[in-house]
Tab-separated table of C-alpha atoms and ligand atoms in Angstrom:
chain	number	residue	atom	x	y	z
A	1	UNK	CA	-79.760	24.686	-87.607
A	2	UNK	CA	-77.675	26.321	-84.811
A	3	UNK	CA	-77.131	30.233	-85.442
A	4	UNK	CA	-73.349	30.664	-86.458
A	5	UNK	CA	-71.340	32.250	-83.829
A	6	UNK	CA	-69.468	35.654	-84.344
A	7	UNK	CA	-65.620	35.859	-85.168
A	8	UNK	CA	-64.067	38.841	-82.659
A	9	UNK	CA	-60.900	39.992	-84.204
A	10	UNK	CA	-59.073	42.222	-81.878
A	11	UNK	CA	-56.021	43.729	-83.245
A	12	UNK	CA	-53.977	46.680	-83.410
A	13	UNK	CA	-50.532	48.775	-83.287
A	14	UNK	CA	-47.590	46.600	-81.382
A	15	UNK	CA	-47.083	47.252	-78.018
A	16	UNK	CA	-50.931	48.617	-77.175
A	17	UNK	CA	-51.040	45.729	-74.722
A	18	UNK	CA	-53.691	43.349	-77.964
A	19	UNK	CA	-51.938	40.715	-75.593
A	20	UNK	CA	-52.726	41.630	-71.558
A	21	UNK	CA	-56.265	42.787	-72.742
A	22	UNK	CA	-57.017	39.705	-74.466
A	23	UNK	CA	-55.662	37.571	-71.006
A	24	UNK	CA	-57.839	39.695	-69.443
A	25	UNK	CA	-61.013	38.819	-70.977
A	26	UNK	CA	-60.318	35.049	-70.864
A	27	UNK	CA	-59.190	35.425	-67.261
A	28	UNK	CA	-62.986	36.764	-66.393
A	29	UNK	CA	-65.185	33.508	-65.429
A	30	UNK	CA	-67.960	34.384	-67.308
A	31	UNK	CA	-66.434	34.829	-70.561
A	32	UNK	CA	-68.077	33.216	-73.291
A	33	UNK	CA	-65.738	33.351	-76.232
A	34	UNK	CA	-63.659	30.566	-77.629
A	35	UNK	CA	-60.030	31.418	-77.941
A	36	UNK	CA	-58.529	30.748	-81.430
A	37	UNK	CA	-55.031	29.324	-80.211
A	38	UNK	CA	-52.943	30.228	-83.420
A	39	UNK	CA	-49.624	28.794	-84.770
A	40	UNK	CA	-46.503	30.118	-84.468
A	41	UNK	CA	-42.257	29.293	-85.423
A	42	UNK	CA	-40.950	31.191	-82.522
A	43	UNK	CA	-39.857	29.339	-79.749
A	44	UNK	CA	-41.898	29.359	-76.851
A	45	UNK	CA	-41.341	31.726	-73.838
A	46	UNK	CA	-40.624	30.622	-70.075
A	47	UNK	CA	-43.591	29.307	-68.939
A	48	UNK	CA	-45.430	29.201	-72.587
A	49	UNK	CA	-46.793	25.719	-72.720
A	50	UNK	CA	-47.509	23.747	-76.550
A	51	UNK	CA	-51.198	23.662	-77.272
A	52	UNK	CA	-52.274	25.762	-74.606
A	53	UNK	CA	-50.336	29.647	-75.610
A	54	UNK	CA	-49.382	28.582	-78.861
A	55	UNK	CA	-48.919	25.331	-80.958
A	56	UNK	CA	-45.323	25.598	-81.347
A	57	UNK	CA	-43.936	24.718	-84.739
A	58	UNK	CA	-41.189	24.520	-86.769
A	59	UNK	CA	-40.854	26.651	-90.040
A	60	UNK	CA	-40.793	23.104	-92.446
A	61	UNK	CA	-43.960	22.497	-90.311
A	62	UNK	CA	-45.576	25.960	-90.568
A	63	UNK	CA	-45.071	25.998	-94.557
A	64	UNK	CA	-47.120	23.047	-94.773
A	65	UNK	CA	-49.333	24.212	-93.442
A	66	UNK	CA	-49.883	27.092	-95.928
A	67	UNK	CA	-49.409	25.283	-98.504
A	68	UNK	CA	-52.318	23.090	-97.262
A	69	UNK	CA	-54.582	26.077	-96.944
A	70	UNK	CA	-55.129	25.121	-93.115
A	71	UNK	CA	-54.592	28.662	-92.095
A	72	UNK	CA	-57.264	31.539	-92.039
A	73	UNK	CA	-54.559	33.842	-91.980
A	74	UNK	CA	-50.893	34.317	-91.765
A	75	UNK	CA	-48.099	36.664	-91.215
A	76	UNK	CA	-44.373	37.356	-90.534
A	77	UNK	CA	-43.788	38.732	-87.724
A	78	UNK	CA	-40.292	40.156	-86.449
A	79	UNK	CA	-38.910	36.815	-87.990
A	80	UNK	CA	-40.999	34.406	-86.924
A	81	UNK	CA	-44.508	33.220	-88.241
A	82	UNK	CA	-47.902	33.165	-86.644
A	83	UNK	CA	-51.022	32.371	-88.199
A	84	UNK	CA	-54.911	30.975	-86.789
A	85	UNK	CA	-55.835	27.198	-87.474
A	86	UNK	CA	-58.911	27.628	-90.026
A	87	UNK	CA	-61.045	23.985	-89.057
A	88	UNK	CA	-61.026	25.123	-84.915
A	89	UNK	CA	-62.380	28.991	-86.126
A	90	UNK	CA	-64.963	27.058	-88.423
A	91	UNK	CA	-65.821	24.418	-86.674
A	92	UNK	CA	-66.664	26.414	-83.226
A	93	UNK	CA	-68.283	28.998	-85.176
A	94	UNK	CA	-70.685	26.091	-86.658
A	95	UNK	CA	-71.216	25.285	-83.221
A	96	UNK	CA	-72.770	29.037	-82.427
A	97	UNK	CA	-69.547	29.858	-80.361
A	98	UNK	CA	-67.993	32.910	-80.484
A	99	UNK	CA	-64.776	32.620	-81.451
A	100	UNK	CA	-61.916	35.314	-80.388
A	101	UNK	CA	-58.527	35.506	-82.545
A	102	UNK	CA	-55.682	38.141	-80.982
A	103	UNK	CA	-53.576	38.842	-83.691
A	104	UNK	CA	-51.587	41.035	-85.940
A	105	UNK	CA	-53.033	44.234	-88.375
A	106	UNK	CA	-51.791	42.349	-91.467
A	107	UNK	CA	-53.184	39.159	-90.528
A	108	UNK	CA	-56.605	41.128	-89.378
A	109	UNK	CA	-56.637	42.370	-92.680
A	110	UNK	CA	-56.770	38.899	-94.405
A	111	UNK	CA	-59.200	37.567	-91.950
A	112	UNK	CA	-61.547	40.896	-93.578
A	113	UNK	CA	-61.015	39.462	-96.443
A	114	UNK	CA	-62.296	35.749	-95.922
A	115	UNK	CA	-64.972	36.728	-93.247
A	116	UNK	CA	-66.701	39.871	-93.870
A	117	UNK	CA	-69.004	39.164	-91.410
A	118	UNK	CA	-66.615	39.248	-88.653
A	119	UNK	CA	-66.485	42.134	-85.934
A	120	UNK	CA	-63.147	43.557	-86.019
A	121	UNK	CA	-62.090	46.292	-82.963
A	122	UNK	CA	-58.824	47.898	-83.046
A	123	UNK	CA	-57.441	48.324	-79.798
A	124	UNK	CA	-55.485	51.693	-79.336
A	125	UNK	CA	-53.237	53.517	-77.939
A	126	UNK	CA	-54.723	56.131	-75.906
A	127	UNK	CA	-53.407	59.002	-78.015
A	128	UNK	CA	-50.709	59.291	-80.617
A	129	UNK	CA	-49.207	62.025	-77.613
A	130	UNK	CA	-49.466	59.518	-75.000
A	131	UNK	CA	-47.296	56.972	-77.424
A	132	UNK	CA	-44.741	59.352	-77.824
A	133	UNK	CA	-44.473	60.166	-73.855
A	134	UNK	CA	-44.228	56.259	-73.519
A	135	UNK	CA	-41.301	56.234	-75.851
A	136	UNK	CA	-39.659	58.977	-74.867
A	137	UNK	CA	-39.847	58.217	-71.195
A	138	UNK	CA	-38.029	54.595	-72.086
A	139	UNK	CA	-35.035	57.016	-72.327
A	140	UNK	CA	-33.511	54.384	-74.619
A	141	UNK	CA	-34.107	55.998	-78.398
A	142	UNK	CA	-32.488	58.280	-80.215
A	143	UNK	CA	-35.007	61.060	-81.848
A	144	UNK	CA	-34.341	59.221	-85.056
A	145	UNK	CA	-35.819	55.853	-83.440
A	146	UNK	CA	-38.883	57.538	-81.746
A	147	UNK	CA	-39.596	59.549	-85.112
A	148	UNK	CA	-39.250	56.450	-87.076
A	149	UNK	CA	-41.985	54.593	-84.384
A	150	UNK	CA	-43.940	57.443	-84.531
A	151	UNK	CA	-44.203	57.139	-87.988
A	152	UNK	CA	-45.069	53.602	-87.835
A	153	UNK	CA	-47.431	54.044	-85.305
A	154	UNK	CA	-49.495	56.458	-87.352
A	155	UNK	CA	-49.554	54.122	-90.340
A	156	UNK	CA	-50.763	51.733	-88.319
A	157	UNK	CA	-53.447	53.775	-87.033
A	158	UNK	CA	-54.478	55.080	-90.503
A	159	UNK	CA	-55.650	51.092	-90.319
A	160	UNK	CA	-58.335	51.583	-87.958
A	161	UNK	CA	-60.254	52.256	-91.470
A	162	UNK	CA	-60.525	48.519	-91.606
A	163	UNK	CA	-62.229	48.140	-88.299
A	164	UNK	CA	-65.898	48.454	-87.448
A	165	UNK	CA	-64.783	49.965	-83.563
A	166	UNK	CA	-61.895	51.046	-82.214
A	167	UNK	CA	-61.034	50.488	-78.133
A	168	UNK	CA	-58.721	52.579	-76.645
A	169	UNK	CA	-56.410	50.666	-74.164
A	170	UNK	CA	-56.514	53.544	-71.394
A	171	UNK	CA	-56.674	51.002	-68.572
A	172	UNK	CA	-56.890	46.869	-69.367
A	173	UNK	CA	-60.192	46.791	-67.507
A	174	UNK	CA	-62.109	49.398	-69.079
A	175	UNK	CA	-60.893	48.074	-72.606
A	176	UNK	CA	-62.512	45.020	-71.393
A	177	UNK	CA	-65.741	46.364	-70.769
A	178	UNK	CA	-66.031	47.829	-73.997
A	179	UNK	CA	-64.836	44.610	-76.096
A	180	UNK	CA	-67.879	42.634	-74.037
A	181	UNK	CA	-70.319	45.689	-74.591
A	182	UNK	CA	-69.010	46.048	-77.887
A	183	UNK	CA	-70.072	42.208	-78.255
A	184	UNK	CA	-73.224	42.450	-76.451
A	185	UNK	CA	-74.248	45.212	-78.734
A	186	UNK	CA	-73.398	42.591	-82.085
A	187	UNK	CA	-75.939	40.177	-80.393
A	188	UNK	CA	-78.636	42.211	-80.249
A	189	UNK	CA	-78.308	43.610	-84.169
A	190	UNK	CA	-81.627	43.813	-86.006
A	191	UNK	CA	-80.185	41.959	-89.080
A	192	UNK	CA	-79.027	38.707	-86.887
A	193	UNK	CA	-82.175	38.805	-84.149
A	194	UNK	CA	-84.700	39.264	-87.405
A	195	UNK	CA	-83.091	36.127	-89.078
A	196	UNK	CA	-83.758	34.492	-86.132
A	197	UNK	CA	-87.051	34.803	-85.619
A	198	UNK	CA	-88.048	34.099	-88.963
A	199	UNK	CA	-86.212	30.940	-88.613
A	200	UNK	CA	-88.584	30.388	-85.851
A	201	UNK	CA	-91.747	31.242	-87.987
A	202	UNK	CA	-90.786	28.781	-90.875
A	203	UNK	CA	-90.201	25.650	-88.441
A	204	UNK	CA	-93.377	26.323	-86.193
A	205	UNK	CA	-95.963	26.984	-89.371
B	1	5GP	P1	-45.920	37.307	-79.305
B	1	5GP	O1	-44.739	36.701	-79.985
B	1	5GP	O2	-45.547	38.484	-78.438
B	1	5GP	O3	-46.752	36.284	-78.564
B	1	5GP	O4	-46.883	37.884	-80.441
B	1	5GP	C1	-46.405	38.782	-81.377
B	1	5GP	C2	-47.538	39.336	-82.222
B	1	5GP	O5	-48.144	38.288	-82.982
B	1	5GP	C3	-48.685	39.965	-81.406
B	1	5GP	O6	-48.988	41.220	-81.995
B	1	5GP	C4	-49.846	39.011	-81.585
B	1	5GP	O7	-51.082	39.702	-81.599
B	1	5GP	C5	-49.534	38.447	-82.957
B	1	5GP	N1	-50.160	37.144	-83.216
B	1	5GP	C6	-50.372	36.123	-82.346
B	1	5GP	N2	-50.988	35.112	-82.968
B	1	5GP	C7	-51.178	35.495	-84.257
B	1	5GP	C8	-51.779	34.877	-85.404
B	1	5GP	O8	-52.291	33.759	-85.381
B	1	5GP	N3	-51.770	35.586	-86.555
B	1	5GP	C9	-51.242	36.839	-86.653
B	1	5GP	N4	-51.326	37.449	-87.836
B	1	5GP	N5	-50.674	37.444	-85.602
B	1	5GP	C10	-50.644	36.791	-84.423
């Protein structure tokens, strides 16, 4: 029997750039990991193509597929819904792929739930300072609005709890390196090379 492959989670605060890293990593050649294309009810971007970004759906559409259980995970996200397709995550993880879903904290959290086993990171923001100087150098909020992020962003920080690394998006390139190390390093873990090799023992004796 094939060894499963691993389920990669990356998530983390909105606007920490979960998006350009992730393009990044499936823009190297080498890259081994399976995107998880998930579902989603908002309407697709220029240049967003069906089936390949997203697979663009319709709310009547997307709450059938709840109800239908066909989603590992779900979420509402300013208005609109995105979720992952469970049978492509299980069926590429039966395969011994790793599979890679880029997706909200909520939904991450659900995903902890159901797969245990998964390797979540949480990408973030270089420093709760750093987010602030980002805001405030938008020059578009009111101190109200940047306290009220602020506050949000800590929250969401408070989440890393959930995760088993966290990857701090200082430059898209080195938050790449670390994901793939960070992957490398899962690989290699006593617990999964040990299973392994007794696998190998009980077939060859
Ligand atoms: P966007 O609309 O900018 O493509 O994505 C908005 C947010 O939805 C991002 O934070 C992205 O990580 C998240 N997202 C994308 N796909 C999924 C998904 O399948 N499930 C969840 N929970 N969030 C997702």
């Amino acid at each position: 029997m094939k060894e499963r492959g691993l389920l990669i989670v990356l998530s983390g605060p909105s606007g920490v750039g979960k998006g350009t890293v992730r393009k990044a990593i499936f823009s190297q050649p080498d890259t081994k990991f399976q995107y998880s294309i998930s579902m989603t009810t908002r309407k697709p971007r220029e240049g967003e193509v069906d089936g390949v970004d997203y697979f663009f759906k319709s709310k009547e559409e997307f709450e059938e597929l709840i109800q239908n259980d066909k989603l590992l995970e779900w979420a509402e996200y300013v208005g609109n819904y995105y979720g992952t397709p469970i049978d492509y995550v299980e069926s590429t993880l039966q395969e011994g792929k790793d599979v890679f879903l880029e997706i909200e904290v909520q939904g991450a959290l659900q995903v902890r739930k159901a797969f245990p086993e998964g390797l979540f990171i949480f990408l973030a923001p270089p420093s709760l300072k750093e987010l602030k100087n980002r805001i405030v150098t938008r020059g578009t909020e009111t101190d109200d609005l940047i306290l009220n992020r602020m506050k949000v962003a800590k929250e969401e920080i408070e989440m890393m709890d959930a995760y088993d690394y966290v990857v701090e998006n200082d430059q898209v390139e080195l938050a790449c390196d670390r994901i793939n190390a960070i992957v490398t390093a899962e690989h290699c873990r006593r617990d999964r090379v040990a299973r392994r090799y007794k696998q190998m023992l009980e077939v060859d004796f």
